[in-house]
Coordinates of N, CA and C in Angstrom, one line a residue:
M16 N 75.7 198.8 186.7 CA 75.1 200.0 186.1 C 73.6 199.7 185.9
H17 N 72.8 200.6 186.2 CA 71.3 200.5 186.0 C 70.9 201.0 184.6
E18 N 69.8 200.4 184.1 CA 69.3 200.8 182.8 C 68.6 202.2 183.0
A19 N 68.4 202.9 181.9 CA 67.7 204.1 182.0 C 66.3 203.8 182.5
P20 N 65.7 204.7 183.2 CA 64.3 204.4 183.8 C 63.3 203.9 182.8
T21 N 63.3 204.5 181.6 CA 62.3 204.0 180.6 C 62.6 202.6 180.1
L22 N 63.8 202.3 179.9 CA 64.2 200.9 179.5 C 63.9 199.9 180.7
L23 N 64.2 200.3 181.9 CA 63.9 199.5 183.0 C 62.4 199.2 183.2
H24 N 61.6 200.3 183.0 CA 60.1 200.2 183.1 C 59.6 199.2 182.0
Q25 N 60.1 199.4 180.8 CA 59.7 198.5 179.7 C 60.0 197.1 180.0
H26 N 61.2 196.8 180.5 CA 61.6 195.4 180.8 C 60.7 194.9 181.9
T27 N 60.6 195.6 183.0 CA 59.8 195.1 184.2 C 58.3 194.9 183.8
S28 N 57.8 195.8 182.9 CA 56.4 195.6 182.5 C 56.2 194.3 181.7
R29 N 57.2 193.8 181.1 CA 57.1 192.5 180.3 C 57.2 191.3 181.3
V30 N 57.9 191.4 182.4 CA 58.1 190.3 183.3 C 57.1 190.2 184.4
V31 N 56.5 191.4 184.7 CA 55.5 191.4 185.8 C 54.3 190.5 185.5
P32 N 53.7 190.6 184.4 CA 52.5 189.7 184.1 C 52.7 188.2 184.3
P33 N 53.9 187.6 183.8 CA 54.1 186.2 184.1 C 54.2 185.9 185.6
I34 N 54.9 186.8 186.3 CA 55.0 186.6 187.7 C 53.6 186.6 188.4
G35 N 52.8 187.5 187.9 CA 51.4 187.6 188.4 C 50.6 186.3 188.1
R36 N 50.9 185.7 187.0 CA 50.2 184.4 186.6 C 50.7 183.3 187.5
V37 N 52.0 183.4 187.9 CA 52.6 182.4 188.8 C 51.9 182.5 190.2
L38 N 51.7 183.7 190.6 CA 51.0 183.9 191.9 C 49.6 183.3 191.9
E39 N 48.9 183.6 190.7 CA 47.6 183.0 190.6 C 47.6 181.5 190.5
L40 N 48.6 180.9 189.9 CA 48.7 179.5 189.8 C 48.9 178.9 191.2
L41 N 49.8 179.6 192.0 CA 50.0 179.1 193.4 C 48.7 179.2 194.2
E42 N 48.0 180.2 194.0 CA 46.7 180.3 194.7 C 45.8 179.1 194.3
V43 N 45.7 178.8 193.0 CA 44.9 177.7 192.5 C 45.5 176.4 193.1
A44 N 46.8 176.2 193.0 CA 47.4 175.0 193.6 C 47.1 174.8 195.0
W45 N 47.3 175.9 195.8 CA 47.0 175.8 197.2 C 45.5 175.5 197.5
E46 N 44.6 176.1 196.7 CA 43.2 175.8 196.9 C 42.9 174.3 196.5
R47 N 43.4 173.9 195.4 CA 43.2 172.5 194.9 C 43.7 171.5 195.9
N48 N 44.8 171.8 196.5 CA 45.4 170.9 197.4 C 45.3 171.3 198.9
R49 N 44.2 172.0 199.2 CA 44.0 172.5 200.5 C 44.2 171.5 201.6
H50 N 43.7 170.3 201.4 CA 43.9 169.2 202.4 C 45.3 168.9 202.7
T51 N 46.2 169.0 201.6 CA 47.6 168.7 201.8 C 48.4 169.9 202.2
L52 N 48.1 171.1 201.7 CA 48.9 172.2 201.9 C 48.4 173.2 203.0
S53 N 47.3 172.9 203.6 CA 46.7 173.8 204.6 C 47.5 174.0 205.8
T54 N 47.2 175.0 206.6 CA 47.8 175.3 207.8 C 47.0 174.8 209.0
T55 N 46.0 174.0 208.7 CA 45.1 173.5 209.8 C 45.8 172.9 210.9
P56 N 45.5 173.2 212.1 CA 44.3 173.8 212.6 C 44.4 175.3 212.8
L57 N 45.4 175.9 212.2 CA 45.6 177.4 212.3 C 45.1 178.1 211.1
S58 N 44.7 179.3 211.3 CA 44.3 180.2 210.2 C 45.6 180.7 209.6
S59 N 45.5 181.3 208.4 CA 46.7 181.8 207.7 C 47.3 183.0 208.6
A60 N 46.4 183.8 209.2 CA 46.9 184.9 210.1 C 47.7 184.3 211.3
Q61 N 47.2 183.2 211.9 CA 47.9 182.6 213.0 C 49.3 182.1 212.5
T62 N 49.3 181.4 211.4 CA 50.5 180.9 210.8 C 51.5 182.0 210.6
R63 N 51.0 183.1 210.0 CA 51.9 184.2 209.8 C 52.5 184.7 211.1
V64 N 51.8 184.8 212.1 CA 52.3 185.2 213.4 C 53.4 184.2 213.9
M65 N 53.2 183.0 213.7 CA 54.2 182.0 214.0 C 55.5 182.1 213.2
Y66 N 55.3 182.4 211.9 CA 56.5 182.6 211.1 C 57.3 183.8 211.6
I67 N 56.6 184.9 212.0 CA 57.3 186.1 212.5 C 58.0 185.8 213.8
I68 N 57.3 185.1 214.7 CA 57.9 184.8 216.0 C 59.1 183.8 215.8
E69 N 59.0 182.9 214.8 CA 60.2 182.1 214.5 C 61.4 182.9 214.0
R70 N 61.1 183.9 213.2 CA 62.2 184.7 212.7 C 62.8 185.6 213.7
E71 N 61.9 186.0 214.7 CA 62.4 187.0 215.7 C 62.0 186.5 217.1
P72 N 62.6 185.4 217.6 CA 62.3 184.9 218.9 C 62.4 186.0 219.9
G73 N 61.5 186.0 220.8 CA 61.5 187.0 221.9 C 60.8 188.4 221.5
I74 N 60.2 188.4 220.3 CA 59.5 189.6 219.9 C 58.4 190.0 220.9
N75 N 58.1 191.2 221.0 CA 57.0 191.6 221.9 C 55.8 191.9 221.1
L76 N 54.7 192.1 221.8 CA 53.4 192.3 221.1 C 53.4 193.5 220.3
S77 N 54.0 194.6 220.7 CA 54.0 195.8 219.9 C 54.7 195.7 218.6
S78 N 55.9 195.1 218.7 CA 56.7 194.8 217.4 C 55.9 193.9 216.5
L79 N 55.3 192.9 217.1 CA 54.5 191.9 216.3 C 53.4 192.7 215.6
G80 N 52.7 193.5 216.3 CA 51.6 194.3 215.7 C 52.1 195.2 214.6
R81 N 53.3 195.8 214.7 CA 53.9 196.5 213.6 C 54.1 195.7 212.4
H82 N 54.7 194.5 212.6 CA 54.9 193.5 211.5 C 53.6 193.2 210.8
L83 N 52.5 193.0 211.5 CA 51.2 192.6 211.0 C 50.4 193.8 210.5
S84 N 50.8 195.0 210.8 CA 50.0 196.2 210.6 C 48.6 196.0 211.2
A85 N 48.6 195.5 212.5 CA 47.4 195.2 213.2 C 47.3 195.9 214.5
A86 N 46.1 196.2 215.0 CA 45.9 196.8 216.2 C 46.2 195.9 217.4
A87 N 46.6 196.4 218.5 CA 47.0 195.7 219.7 C 45.9 194.6 220.1
P88 N 44.6 195.0 220.1 CA 43.7 193.9 220.6 C 43.6 192.7 219.6
S89 N 43.8 193.0 218.3 CA 43.8 191.8 217.4 C 45.0 191.0 217.6
V90 N 46.2 191.6 217.8 CA 47.4 190.8 218.0 C 47.3 190.0 219.3
T91 N 46.7 190.6 220.3 CA 46.6 189.9 221.6 C 45.7 188.7 221.4
R92 N 44.6 188.9 220.7 CA 43.6 187.7 220.5 C 44.3 186.6 219.7
L93 N 45.1 187.0 218.6 CA 45.8 186.0 217.9 C 46.7 185.2 218.8
C94 N 47.5 185.9 219.6 CA 48.4 185.2 220.5 C 47.7 184.4 221.6
D95 N 46.6 184.9 222.1 CA 45.8 184.2 223.1 C 45.5 182.8 222.5
R96 N 45.0 182.8 221.3 CA 44.6 181.5 220.6 C 45.8 180.6 220.4
L97 N 46.9 181.2 219.9 CA 48.1 180.4 219.7 C 48.6 179.8 221.0
Q98 N 48.6 180.6 222.1 CA 49.0 180.1 223.4 C 48.1 179.0 223.9
A99 N 46.8 179.2 223.8 CA 45.8 178.2 224.2 C 46.0 176.9 223.5
A100 N 46.4 176.9 222.2 CA 46.6 175.7 221.4 C 48.0 175.1 221.7
G101 N 48.8 175.8 222.4 CA 50.2 175.3 222.8 C 51.2 175.5 221.8
F102 N 51.0 176.5 220.8 CA 52.0 176.8 219.8 C 53.0 177.9 220.2
I103 N 52.6 178.8 221.1 CA 53.5 179.8 221.5 C 53.5 179.9 223.0
R104 N 54.5 180.6 223.6 CA 54.5 180.9 225.0 C 54.9 182.3 225.2
R105 N 54.3 182.9 226.2 CA 54.7 184.3 226.6 C 55.5 184.2 227.9
T106 N 56.5 185.0 227.9 CA 57.4 185.0 229.1 C 57.8 186.4 229.4
P107 N 58.0 186.8 230.6 CA 58.4 188.2 230.9 C 59.9 188.3 230.4
R108 N 60.2 189.5 229.9 CA 61.5 189.8 229.4 C 62.4 190.0 230.6
R109 N 63.6 189.4 230.5 CA 64.5 189.5 231.7 C 64.9 190.9 232.0
E110 N 65.1 191.8 231.0 CA 65.5 193.2 231.2 C 64.4 194.0 231.8
D111 N 63.2 193.7 231.5 CA 62.0 194.5 232.0 C 60.8 193.5 232.1
R112 N 60.6 193.0 233.3 CA 59.6 192.0 233.5 C 58.2 192.5 233.2
R113 N 58.0 193.8 233.0 CA 56.6 194.2 232.6 C 56.3 193.9 231.2
E114 N 57.4 193.7 230.4 CA 57.2 193.4 229.0 C 57.2 191.9 228.7
T115 N 56.3 191.5 227.8 CA 56.2 190.1 227.5 C 56.9 189.8 226.2
Q116 N 57.6 188.7 226.2 CA 58.2 188.2 224.9 C 57.5 187.0 224.4
L117 N 57.5 186.8 223.1 CA 56.9 185.6 222.5 C 57.9 184.7 221.9
E118 N 57.6 183.4 222.2 CA 58.5 182.3 221.6 C 57.6 181.2 221.2
L119 N 58.1 180.4 220.2 CA 57.4 179.2 219.7 C 57.7 178.1 220.7
T120 N 56.7 177.3 220.9 CA 57.0 176.1 221.7 C 57.5 175.0 220.8
D121 N 57.9 173.9 221.3 CA 58.3 172.7 220.5 C 57.2 172.3 219.6
T122 N 55.9 172.3 220.1 CA 54.8 172.0 219.3 C 54.6 173.0 218.2
G123 N 54.8 174.3 218.4 CA 54.7 175.3 217.4 C 55.8 175.1 216.3
R124 N 57.0 174.8 216.7 CA 58.1 174.6 215.7 C 57.8 173.3 214.9
A125 N 57.3 172.3 215.5 CA 57.0 171.1 214.8 C 55.8 171.3 213.8
H126 N 54.8 172.1 214.2 CA 53.7 172.4 213.3 C 54.2 173.1 212.0
L127 N 55.1 174.1 212.2 CA 55.6 174.9 211.1 C 56.4 173.9 210.2
Q128 N 57.2 173.0 210.8 CA 58.0 172.0 210.0 C 57.1 171.1 209.2
V129 N 55.9 170.7 209.8 CA 55.0 169.9 209.0 C 54.5 170.6 207.8
I130 N 54.1 171.9 208.0 CA 53.6 172.7 206.9 C 54.7 172.8 205.8
R131 N 55.9 173.1 206.2 CA 57.0 173.3 205.3 C 57.3 172.0 204.5
D132 N 57.3 170.9 205.2 CA 57.5 169.6 204.6 C 56.5 169.2 203.5
R133 N 55.2 169.5 203.9 CA 54.1 169.2 202.9 C 54.3 170.1 201.7
R134 N 54.6 171.4 201.9 CA 54.7 172.3 200.8 C 55.9 172.0 199.9
T135 N 57.0 171.7 200.6 CA 58.2 171.3 199.9 C 58.0 170.1 199.0
Q136 N 57.3 169.1 199.5 CA 57.1 167.9 198.7 C 56.2 168.3 197.5
A137 N 55.2 169.1 197.7 CA 54.3 169.5 196.5 C 55.1 170.3 195.5
L138 N 56.0 171.2 195.9 CA 56.8 172.0 195.0 C 57.8 171.1 194.3
H139 N 58.4 170.2 195.1 CA 59.4 169.3 194.5 C 58.8 168.5 193.3
Q140 N 57.5 168.0 193.6 CA 56.9 167.2 192.5 C 56.6 168.0 191.3
A141 N 56.2 169.3 191.5 CA 56.0 170.2 190.3 C 57.3 170.5 189.6
M142 N 58.3 170.7 190.4 CA 59.6 171.1 189.7 C 60.3 170.0 189.0
Q143 N 60.0 168.7 189.4 CA 60.6 167.6 188.7 C 60.1 167.5 187.2
R144 N 59.0 168.2 186.9 CA 58.6 168.3 185.6 C 59.2 169.4 184.8
M145 N 60.2 170.1 185.4 CA 60.9 171.2 184.7 C 62.3 170.7 184.3
A146 N 62.8 171.3 183.3 CA 64.2 171.0 182.9 C 65.2 171.6 184.0
P147 N 66.3 171.0 184.2 CA 67.3 171.5 185.2 C 67.6 173.0 185.0
D148 N 67.8 173.4 183.8 CA 68.1 174.8 183.5 C 67.0 175.7 184.0
A149 N 65.8 175.3 183.7 CA 64.6 176.1 184.1 C 64.5 176.1 185.7
Q150 N 64.8 175.0 186.3 CA 64.8 174.9 187.8 C 65.8 175.9 188.4
H151 N 67.0 175.9 187.8 CA 68.0 176.8 188.3 C 67.6 178.3 188.0
A152 N 67.1 178.6 186.9 CA 66.7 180.0 186.6 C 65.6 180.4 187.5
L153 N 64.6 179.5 187.8 CA 63.6 179.8 188.7 C 64.1 180.1 190.1
A154 N 65.0 179.3 190.6 CA 65.6 179.5 191.9 C 66.3 180.8 192.0
T155 N 67.1 181.1 191.0 CA 67.9 182.3 190.9 C 66.9 183.6 190.9
G156 N 65.9 183.5 190.1 CA 65.0 184.6 189.9 C 64.2 184.8 191.2
L157 N 63.7 183.7 191.8 CA 62.9 183.9 193.0 C 63.7 184.4 194.2
S158 N 65.0 184.0 194.2 CA 65.9 184.5 195.3 C 66.1 186.0 195.1
A159 N 66.3 186.4 193.9 CA 66.4 187.9 193.7 C 65.1 188.6 194.0
L160 N 64.0 188.0 193.6 CA 62.7 188.7 193.9 C 62.5 188.8 195.4
C161 N 62.8 187.7 196.2 CA 62.7 187.7 197.6 C 63.6 188.9 198.2
D162 N 64.8 189.0 197.7 CA 65.7 190.1 198.2 C 65.1 191.4 197.9
A163 N 64.5 191.6 196.7 CA 63.9 192.9 196.4 C 62.7 193.2 197.2
V164 N 61.9 192.2 197.5 CA 60.7 192.4 198.3 C 61.0 192.8 199.7
T165 N 62.1 192.2 200.3 CA 62.4 192.5 201.7 C 63.2 193.8 201.8
E166 N 63.7 194.4 200.7 CA 64.4 195.6 200.8 C 63.4 196.7 201.1
P167 N 63.8 197.7 201.9 CA 62.9 198.9 202.1 C 62.6 199.6 200.8
A168 N 61.4 199.9 200.5 CA 61.0 200.6 199.3 C 61.5 202.1 199.3
P169 N 62.0 202.6 198.2 CA 62.4 204.0 198.2 C 61.2 204.9 198.3
P170 N 61.4 206.1 198.8 CA 60.3 207.0 198.9 C 59.6 207.2 197.6
Q171 N 58.3 207.5 197.6 CA 57.5 207.7 196.4 C 58.1 208.8 195.5
G172 N 58.1 208.6 194.2 CA 58.7 209.6 193.3 C 60.2 209.6 193.2
H173 N 60.9 208.7 194.0 CA 62.3 208.6 193.9 C 62.7 207.6 192.8
Q174 N 63.6 208.0 191.9 CA 64.1 207.2 190.9 C 65.6 206.9 191.1
E175 N 66.0 205.7 191.1 CA 67.4 205.4 191.3 C 68.1 205.5 189.9
T176 N 69.1 206.2 189.8 CA 69.8 206.4 188.5 C 71.2 206.0 188.5
A177 N 71.8 205.6 189.6 CA 73.2 205.2 189.6 C 73.5 203.9 189.1

């Protein structure tokens, strides 16, 4: 059962500021540890493209553009650079050879793994300073937040009451 809209709003308005502070702290931590946590030699936009291709192997340029909310020429340039660096490959789709599909190369997968490993180590070090109950609560809350963020948003003005 969901809370009444006013109670739900009061509750979320109390928890949103601390979550905002966490995001700010993550930005500071990432900046402070840029040498350790960076996506070099890739830009953050190029890394985002690789994450999308990893999640959706065989995605085409049009679908990738929709994910990025970017124009076709920008998406093409991003992919040109990633392909030139050896991180992705373009291949014709079997069903329609006029359409190109995108895939990570072994080098691309390895680069994403290096990024994840460095970030995991930094987060692990920070979380070791937390009590086990706090670690569990954080993991549970972040999992729920990820689920909520990936759900399609209801239309504007729509209130869920059930």
